[in-house]
């Protein structure tokens, strides 16, 4: 179960986020401001932070800056009433990973949290083994019985994601949101192009294949 730290000074909003996160299978940890959140991070395991900006003692900007300067790379989703482009720009410049404006659409928030967690998993695990195939994130390389190949970053991340969840179907939109970012203007057909390249690279391999699920998307299937 993923642990989500909610940093929000409004008690009613904290309770609402707690209920929504719990309903979707997450374990919420609640803090009223940045100071309390830092104290909790010292004591508890956290996978992702949902963060308000306007708070007493330590606001969201200062909190984010403090984490990033200390080397902490936990995913941060800023959720705030500050909607000016300059506010969003400042948030990204100091290190937030995503940004939503209140009032928040709860379903969209859950989707963004899931995308950030998946992206974080890809980055942090670094190495993935499927049969005799080894994916090395740091080198963007794939080693198989036929040899070793370095892939372009998008192709590698796409393959790493599919093989991280063998048998799970991902829509083109889901893959776009994670690999190309949620605000990307890139056409979903780009996913098809990258999938075809991956199939060409690993055609005839013994460990996996990428299967098209008609009308839905793609999945990676391990071979026996």
PDB file of C-alpha atoms in Angstrom:
ATOM      1  CA  UNK A   1       0.000   0.000   0.000  1.00  0.00           C
ATOM      2  CA  UNK A   2       1.328   3.422  -0.956  1.00  0.00           C
ATOM      3  CA  UNK A   3       1.603   6.060   1.777  1.00  0.00           C
ATOM      4  CA  UNK A   4       0.493   9.547   0.716  1.00  0.00           C
ATOM      5  CA  UNK A   5       1.420  12.554   2.842  1.00  0.00           C
ATOM      6  CA  UNK A   6      -1.300  15.239   2.627  1.00  0.00           C
ATOM      7  CA  UNK A   7      -0.023  18.671   3.680  1.00  0.00           C
ATOM      8  CA  UNK A   8      -3.030  20.989   3.996  1.00  0.00           C
ATOM      9  CA  UNK A   9      -3.972  23.570   6.639  1.00  0.00           C
ATOM     10  CA  UNK A  10      -7.738  23.374   6.052  1.00  0.00           C
ATOM     11  CA  UNK A  11      -9.144  20.633   8.291  1.00  0.00           C
ATOM     12  CA  UNK A  12     -12.171  19.939   6.082  1.00  0.00           C
ATOM     13  CA  UNK A  13     -10.014  19.603   2.966  1.00  0.00           C
ATOM     14  CA  UNK A  14      -7.656  17.261   4.822  1.00  0.00           C
ATOM     15  CA  UNK A  15     -10.585  15.050   5.842  1.00  0.00           C
ATOM     16  CA  UNK A  16     -11.935  14.996   2.293  1.00  0.00           C
ATOM     17  CA  UNK A  17      -8.559  14.036   0.823  1.00  0.00           C
ATOM     18  CA  UNK A  18      -8.135  11.403   3.519  1.00  0.00           C
ATOM     19  CA  UNK A  19     -11.481   9.847   2.558  1.00  0.00           C
ATOM     20  CA  UNK A  20     -10.765   9.939  -1.190  1.00  0.00           C
ATOM     21  CA  UNK A  21      -7.290   8.438  -0.830  1.00  0.00           C
ATOM     22  CA  UNK A  22      -8.512   5.708   1.517  1.00  0.00           C
ATOM     23  CA  UNK A  23     -11.337   4.854  -0.877  1.00  0.00           C
ATOM     24  CA  UNK A  24      -8.801   4.282  -3.649  1.00  0.00           C
ATOM     25  CA  UNK A  25      -6.535   2.041  -1.598  1.00  0.00           C
ATOM     26  CA  UNK A  26      -3.918   4.530  -0.412  1.00  0.00           C
ATOM     27  CA  UNK A  27      -2.749   5.092   3.178  1.00  0.00           C
ATOM     28  CA  UNK A  28      -3.040   8.845   3.934  1.00  0.00           C
ATOM     29  CA  UNK A  29      -0.764  10.612   6.422  1.00  0.00           C
ATOM     30  CA  UNK A  30      -1.994  14.074   7.433  1.00  0.00           C
ATOM     31  CA  UNK A  31      -0.095  17.269   8.236  1.00  0.00           C
ATOM     32  CA  UNK A  32      -1.403  20.801   8.806  1.00  0.00           C
ATOM     33  CA  UNK A  33       1.662  22.640   7.447  1.00  0.00           C
ATOM     34  CA  UNK A  34       5.195  22.221   6.148  1.00  0.00           C
ATOM     35  CA  UNK A  35       6.815  22.113   9.571  1.00  0.00           C
ATOM     36  CA  UNK A  36       4.624  19.231  10.721  1.00  0.00           C
ATOM     37  CA  UNK A  37       5.156  17.479   7.387  1.00  0.00           C
ATOM     38  CA  UNK A  38       8.945  17.599   7.760  1.00  0.00           C
ATOM     39  CA  UNK A  39       8.637  16.088  11.232  1.00  0.00           C
ATOM     40  CA  UNK A  40       6.461  13.276   9.876  1.00  0.00           C
ATOM     41  CA  UNK A  41       8.917  12.555   7.059  1.00  0.00           C
ATOM     42  CA  UNK A  42      11.567  11.862   9.688  1.00  0.00           C
ATOM     43  CA  UNK A  43       9.365   9.206  11.317  1.00  0.00           C
ATOM     44  CA  UNK A  44       7.226   7.659   8.588  1.00  0.00           C
ATOM     45  CA  UNK A  45       7.656   6.094   5.165  1.00  0.00           C
ATOM     46  CA  UNK A  46       6.102   8.261   2.451  1.00  0.00           C
ATOM     47  CA  UNK A  47       5.741   7.468  -1.270  1.00  0.00           C
ATOM     48  CA  UNK A  48       4.209  10.738  -2.508  1.00  0.00           C
ATOM     49  CA  UNK A  49       3.224  14.172  -1.184  1.00  0.00           C
ATOM     50  CA  UNK A  50       0.010  16.090  -1.942  1.00  0.00           C
ATOM     51  CA  UNK A  51       0.835  19.668  -1.001  1.00  0.00           C
ATOM     52  CA  UNK A  52      -1.074  22.920  -0.475  1.00  0.00           C
ATOM     53  CA  UNK A  53       0.819  26.186  -1.035  1.00  0.00           C
ATOM     54  CA  UNK A  54      -0.765  28.748   1.292  1.00  0.00           C
ATOM     55  CA  UNK A  55      -0.097  27.479   4.831  1.00  0.00           C
ATOM     56  CA  UNK A  56       1.111  28.944   8.143  1.00  0.00           C
ATOM     57  CA  UNK A  57       4.663  28.513   9.506  1.00  0.00           C
ATOM     58  CA  UNK A  58       6.008  26.987   6.254  1.00  0.00           C
ATOM     59  CA  UNK A  59       4.207  27.291   2.939  1.00  0.00           C
ATOM     60  CA  UNK A  60       4.303  24.811   0.071  1.00  0.00           C
ATOM     61  CA  UNK A  61       7.021  26.622  -1.859  1.00  0.00           C
ATOM     62  CA  UNK A  62       9.400  26.699   1.103  1.00  0.00           C
ATOM     63  CA  UNK A  63       8.598  23.094   1.962  1.00  0.00           C
ATOM     64  CA  UNK A  64       9.336  21.929  -1.592  1.00  0.00           C
ATOM     65  CA  UNK A  65      12.542  23.941  -1.766  1.00  0.00           C
ATOM     66  CA  UNK A  66      13.689  22.482   1.582  1.00  0.00           C
ATOM     67  CA  UNK A  67      13.085  18.911   0.380  1.00  0.00           C
ATOM     68  CA  UNK A  68      14.822  19.360  -2.961  1.00  0.00           C
ATOM     69  CA  UNK A  69      17.835  21.119  -1.455  1.00  0.00           C
ATOM     70  CA  UNK A  70      18.231  18.220   0.973  1.00  0.00           C
ATOM     71  CA  UNK A  71      18.292  15.752  -1.936  1.00  0.00           C
ATOM     72  CA  UNK A  72      14.807  14.312  -1.366  1.00  0.00           C
ATOM     73  CA  UNK A  73      13.212  13.333  -4.698  1.00  0.00           C
ATOM     74  CA  UNK A  74       9.778  12.193  -3.474  1.00  0.00           C
ATOM     75  CA  UNK A  75       7.050  12.956  -6.037  1.00  0.00           C
ATOM     76  CA  UNK A  76       5.132  16.137  -5.132  1.00  0.00           C
ATOM     77  CA  UNK A  77       1.675  17.099  -6.397  1.00  0.00           C
ATOM     78  CA  UNK A  78       0.846  20.729  -5.554  1.00  0.00           C
ATOM     79  CA  UNK A  79      -2.878  21.325  -5.032  1.00  0.00           C
ATOM     80  CA  UNK A  80      -3.668  24.994  -4.560  1.00  0.00           C
ATOM     81  CA  UNK A  81      -6.053  27.898  -5.116  1.00  0.00           C
ATOM     82  CA  UNK A  82      -3.211  29.904  -6.711  1.00  0.00           C
ATOM     83  CA  UNK A  83      -3.985  29.625 -10.401  1.00  0.00           C
ATOM     84  CA  UNK A  84      -1.867  32.295 -12.108  1.00  0.00           C
ATOM     85  CA  UNK A  85       0.710  31.012 -14.621  1.00  0.00           C
ATOM     86  CA  UNK A  86       3.457  32.640 -12.551  1.00  0.00           C
ATOM     87  CA  UNK A  87       2.413  30.578  -9.515  1.00  0.00           C
ATOM     88  CA  UNK A  88       2.515  27.336 -11.497  1.00  0.00           C
ATOM     89  CA  UNK A  89       5.855  28.300 -13.028  1.00  0.00           C
ATOM     90  CA  UNK A  90       7.324  28.986  -9.590  1.00  0.00           C
ATOM     91  CA  UNK A  91       6.095  25.623  -8.327  1.00  0.00           C
ATOM     92  CA  UNK A  92       7.779  23.711 -11.153  1.00  0.00           C
ATOM     93  CA  UNK A  93      10.958  25.762 -10.927  1.00  0.00           C
ATOM     94  CA  UNK A  94      11.487  24.859  -7.261  1.00  0.00           C
ATOM     95  CA  UNK A  95      10.798  21.178  -7.836  1.00  0.00           C
ATOM     96  CA  UNK A  96       7.160  20.096  -7.806  1.00  0.00           C
ATOM     97  CA  UNK A  97       6.303  17.230 -10.172  1.00  0.00           C
ATOM     98  CA  UNK A  98       2.704  18.170 -10.926  1.00  0.00           C
ATOM     99  CA  UNK A  99       0.240  20.959 -10.174  1.00  0.00           C
ATOM    100  CA  UNK A 100      -3.555  21.137  -9.781  1.00  0.00           C
ATOM    101  CA  UNK A 101      -5.795  24.127  -9.086  1.00  0.00           C
ATOM    102  CA  UNK A 102      -8.641  24.025  -6.556  1.00  0.00           C
ATOM    103  CA  UNK A 103     -11.434  23.082  -6.629  1.00  0.00           C
ATOM    104  CA  UNK A 104      -9.859  19.745  -7.459  1.00  0.00           C
ATOM    105  CA  UNK A 105     -11.528  17.072  -9.535  1.00  0.00           C
ATOM    106  CA  UNK A 106     -11.080  14.039  -7.278  1.00  0.00           C
ATOM    107  CA  UNK A 107     -10.897  11.512 -10.107  1.00  0.00           C
ATOM    108  CA  UNK A 108      -8.248  13.551 -11.914  1.00  0.00           C
ATOM    109  CA  UNK A 109      -6.243  13.864  -8.696  1.00  0.00           C
ATOM    110  CA  UNK A 110      -6.235  10.089  -8.252  1.00  0.00           C
ATOM    111  CA  UNK A 111      -5.139   9.603 -11.878  1.00  0.00           C
ATOM    112  CA  UNK A 112      -2.298  12.086 -11.460  1.00  0.00           C
ATOM    113  CA  UNK A 113      -1.182  10.438  -8.217  1.00  0.00           C
ATOM    114  CA  UNK A 114      -1.140   7.032  -9.918  1.00  0.00           C
ATOM    115  CA  UNK A 115       0.882   8.410 -12.858  1.00  0.00           C
ATOM    116  CA  UNK A 116       3.433  10.037 -10.533  1.00  0.00           C
ATOM    117  CA  UNK A 117       3.822   6.847  -8.500  1.00  0.00           C
ATOM    118  CA  UNK A 118       4.368   4.736 -11.614  1.00  0.00           C
ATOM    119  CA  UNK A 119       6.923   7.196 -12.949  1.00  0.00           C
ATOM    120  CA  UNK A 120       8.691   7.204  -9.592  1.00  0.00           C
ATOM    121  CA  UNK A 121       8.815   3.416  -9.579  1.00  0.00           C
ATOM    122  CA  UNK A 122      10.395   3.331 -13.027  1.00  0.00           C
ATOM    123  CA  UNK A 123      13.065   5.819 -11.957  1.00  0.00           C
ATOM    124  CA  UNK A 124      13.844   4.284  -8.581  1.00  0.00           C
ATOM    125  CA  UNK A 125      14.007   0.576  -9.377  1.00  0.00           C
ATOM    126  CA  UNK A 126      16.741   1.106 -12.008  1.00  0.00           C
ATOM    127  CA  UNK A 127      16.921  -2.563 -13.077  1.00  0.00           C
ATOM    128  CA  UNK A 128      14.321  -5.053 -14.241  1.00  0.00           C
ATOM    129  CA  UNK A 129      14.818  -8.716 -15.155  1.00  0.00           C
ATOM    130  CA  UNK A 130      12.398 -10.738 -17.294  1.00  0.00           C
ATOM    131  CA  UNK A 131      13.700 -14.211 -18.012  1.00  0.00           C
ATOM    132  CA  UNK A 132      17.141 -13.677 -19.573  1.00  0.00           C
ATOM    133  CA  UNK A 133      16.345 -10.056 -20.484  1.00  0.00           C
ATOM    134  CA  UNK A 134      17.798  -7.344 -18.220  1.00  0.00           C
ATOM    135  CA  UNK A 135      16.780  -3.689 -18.461  1.00  0.00           C
ATOM    136  CA  UNK A 136      19.226  -1.188 -16.941  1.00  0.00           C
ATOM    137  CA  UNK A 137      17.573   2.197 -16.381  1.00  0.00           C
ATOM    138  CA  UNK A 138      20.782   4.098 -15.720  1.00  0.00           C
ATOM    139  CA  UNK A 139      22.302   3.001 -19.047  1.00  0.00           C
ATOM    140  CA  UNK A 140      18.984   2.841 -20.973  1.00  0.00           C
ATOM    141  CA  UNK A 141      20.195  -0.567 -22.119  1.00  0.00           C
ATOM    142  CA  UNK A 142      18.505  -3.918 -22.691  1.00  0.00           C
ATOM    143  CA  UNK A 143      20.581  -7.089 -22.507  1.00  0.00           C
ATOM    144  CA  UNK A 144      19.186 -10.259 -24.097  1.00  0.00           C
ATOM    145  CA  UNK A 145      20.579 -13.600 -25.241  1.00  0.00           C
ATOM    146  CA  UNK A 146      21.204 -11.961 -28.618  1.00  0.00           C
ATOM    147  CA  UNK A 147      23.314  -9.163 -27.153  1.00  0.00           C
ATOM    148  CA  UNK A 148      23.018  -5.721 -25.575  1.00  0.00           C
ATOM    149  CA  UNK A 149      21.272  -2.691 -27.068  1.00  0.00           C
ATOM    150  CA  UNK A 150      20.957   0.931 -25.909  1.00  0.00           C
ATOM    151  CA  UNK A 151      17.532   2.436 -26.597  1.00  0.00           C
ATOM    152  CA  UNK A 152      16.303   6.022 -26.960  1.00  0.00           C
ATOM    153  CA  UNK A 153      14.893   7.205 -23.625  1.00  0.00           C
ATOM    154  CA  UNK A 154      11.188   7.153 -24.577  1.00  0.00           C
ATOM    155  CA  UNK A 155      11.440   3.669 -26.043  1.00  0.00           C
ATOM    156  CA  UNK A 156      13.273   2.396 -22.985  1.00  0.00           C
ATOM    157  CA  UNK A 157      10.774   3.904 -20.512  1.00  0.00           C
ATOM    158  CA  UNK A 158       7.867   2.512 -22.510  1.00  0.00           C
ATOM    159  CA  UNK A 159       9.358  -0.988 -22.492  1.00  0.00           C
ATOM    160  CA  UNK A 160      10.309  -0.727 -18.804  1.00  0.00           C
ATOM    161  CA  UNK A 161       6.768   0.282 -17.897  1.00  0.00           C
ATOM    162  CA  UNK A 162       5.080  -2.517 -19.843  1.00  0.00           C
ATOM    163  CA  UNK A 163       7.451  -5.160 -18.472  1.00  0.00           C
ATOM    164  CA  UNK A 164       7.029  -3.838 -14.920  1.00  0.00           C
ATOM    165  CA  UNK A 165       3.371  -4.916 -15.098  1.00  0.00           C
ATOM    166  CA  UNK A 166       3.257  -8.041 -17.295  1.00  0.00           C
ATOM    167  CA  UNK A 167      -0.259  -8.874 -18.439  1.00  0.00           C
ATOM    168  CA  UNK A 168      -1.660  -5.457 -17.495  1.00  0.00           C
ATOM    169  CA  UNK A 169      -3.334  -3.521 -20.300  1.00  0.00           C
ATOM    170  CA  UNK A 170      -2.360   0.133 -20.695  1.00  0.00           C
ATOM    171  CA  UNK A 171      -4.276   2.495 -22.943  1.00  0.00           C
ATOM    172  CA  UNK A 172      -2.399   4.808 -25.269  1.00  0.00           C
ATOM    173  CA  UNK A 173      -3.560   7.752 -23.139  1.00  0.00           C
ATOM    174  CA  UNK A 174      -2.157   6.165 -19.967  1.00  0.00           C
ATOM    175  CA  UNK A 175       1.175   5.610 -21.665  1.00  0.00           C
ATOM    176  CA  UNK A 176       1.200   9.159 -23.011  1.00  0.00           C
ATOM    177  CA  UNK A 177       0.409  10.637 -19.584  1.00  0.00           C
ATOM    178  CA  UNK A 178       3.315   8.858 -17.955  1.00  0.00           C
ATOM    179  CA  UNK A 179       6.044   8.686 -20.569  1.00  0.00           C
ATOM    180  CA  UNK A 180       5.340  11.939 -22.400  1.00  0.00           C
ATOM    181  CA  UNK A 181       3.786  13.837 -19.399  1.00  0.00           C
ATOM    182  CA  UNK A 182       0.108  14.664 -18.942  1.00  0.00           C
ATOM    183  CA  UNK A 183       0.238  18.070 -20.638  1.00  0.00           C
ATOM    184  CA  UNK A 184       2.069  16.856 -23.730  1.00  0.00           C
ATOM    185  CA  UNK A 185       0.635  17.833 -27.112  1.00  0.00           C
ATOM    186  CA  UNK A 186       2.153  14.750 -28.725  1.00  0.00           C
ATOM    187  CA  UNK A 187      -0.360  12.675 -30.672  1.00  0.00           C
ATOM    188  CA  UNK A 188      -1.290   9.264 -29.223  1.00  0.00           C
ATOM    189  CA  UNK A 189      -0.179   7.660 -32.494  1.00  0.00           C
ATOM    190  CA  UNK A 190       3.349   8.364 -31.285  1.00  0.00           C
ATOM    191  CA  UNK A 191       2.836   5.447 -28.884  1.00  0.00           C
ATOM    192  CA  UNK A 192       2.097   3.142 -31.842  1.00  0.00           C
ATOM    193  CA  UNK A 193       5.305   4.250 -33.569  1.00  0.00           C
ATOM    194  CA  UNK A 194       7.402   3.528 -30.474  1.00  0.00           C
ATOM    195  CA  UNK A 195       5.689   0.164 -29.913  1.00  0.00           C
ATOM    196  CA  UNK A 196       6.466  -0.858 -33.503  1.00  0.00           C
ATOM    197  CA  UNK A 197      10.114   0.104 -33.022  1.00  0.00           C
ATOM    198  CA  UNK A 198      10.319  -1.994 -29.865  1.00  0.00           C
ATOM    199  CA  UNK A 199       8.772  -4.949 -31.676  1.00  0.00           C
ATOM    200  CA  UNK A 200      11.349  -4.600 -34.450  1.00  0.00           C
ATOM    201  CA  UNK A 201      14.192  -4.478 -31.896  1.00  0.00           C
ATOM    202  CA  UNK A 202      13.104  -7.594 -30.001  1.00  0.00           C
ATOM    203  CA  UNK A 203      11.306  -9.628 -32.635  1.00  0.00           C
ATOM    204  CA  UNK A 204      11.910 -13.341 -32.117  1.00  0.00           C
ATOM    205  CA  UNK A 205      13.009 -12.942 -28.497  1.00  0.00           C
ATOM    206  CA  UNK A 206      12.337 -15.738 -26.037  1.00  0.00           C
ATOM    207  CA  UNK A 207      11.287 -13.765 -22.949  1.00  0.00           C
ATOM    208  CA  UNK A 208       8.397 -11.451 -23.846  1.00  0.00           C
ATOM    209  CA  UNK A 209       6.200  -9.985 -26.530  1.00  0.00           C
ATOM    210  CA  UNK A 210       4.165  -6.793 -26.737  1.00  0.00           C
ATOM    211  CA  UNK A 211       0.540  -7.575 -27.551  1.00  0.00           C
ATOM    212  CA  UNK A 212      -2.049  -5.211 -29.024  1.00  0.00           C
ATOM    213  CA  UNK A 213      -5.404  -5.411 -27.227  1.00  0.00           C
ATOM    214  CA  UNK A 214      -7.856  -4.238 -29.858  1.00  0.00           C
ATOM    215  CA  UNK A 215      -9.813  -1.176 -28.833  1.00  0.00           C
ATOM    216  CA  UNK A 216      -7.868  -0.793 -25.572  1.00  0.00           C
ATOM    217  CA  UNK A 217      -4.112  -0.525 -25.878  1.00  0.00           C
ATOM    218  CA  UNK A 218      -1.052  -2.677 -25.207  1.00  0.00           C
ATOM    219  CA  UNK A 219       0.326  -5.181 -22.740  1.00  0.00           C
ATOM    220  CA  UNK A 220       3.574  -7.090 -22.301  1.00  0.00           C
ATOM    221  CA  UNK A 221       3.261 -10.862 -22.036  1.00  0.00           C
ATOM    222  CA  UNK A 222       5.973 -13.122 -20.653  1.00  0.00           C
ATOM    223  CA  UNK A 223       6.734 -16.173 -22.736  1.00  0.00           C
ATOM    224  CA  UNK A 224       6.905 -19.588 -21.093  1.00  0.00           C
TER     225      UNK A 224
END
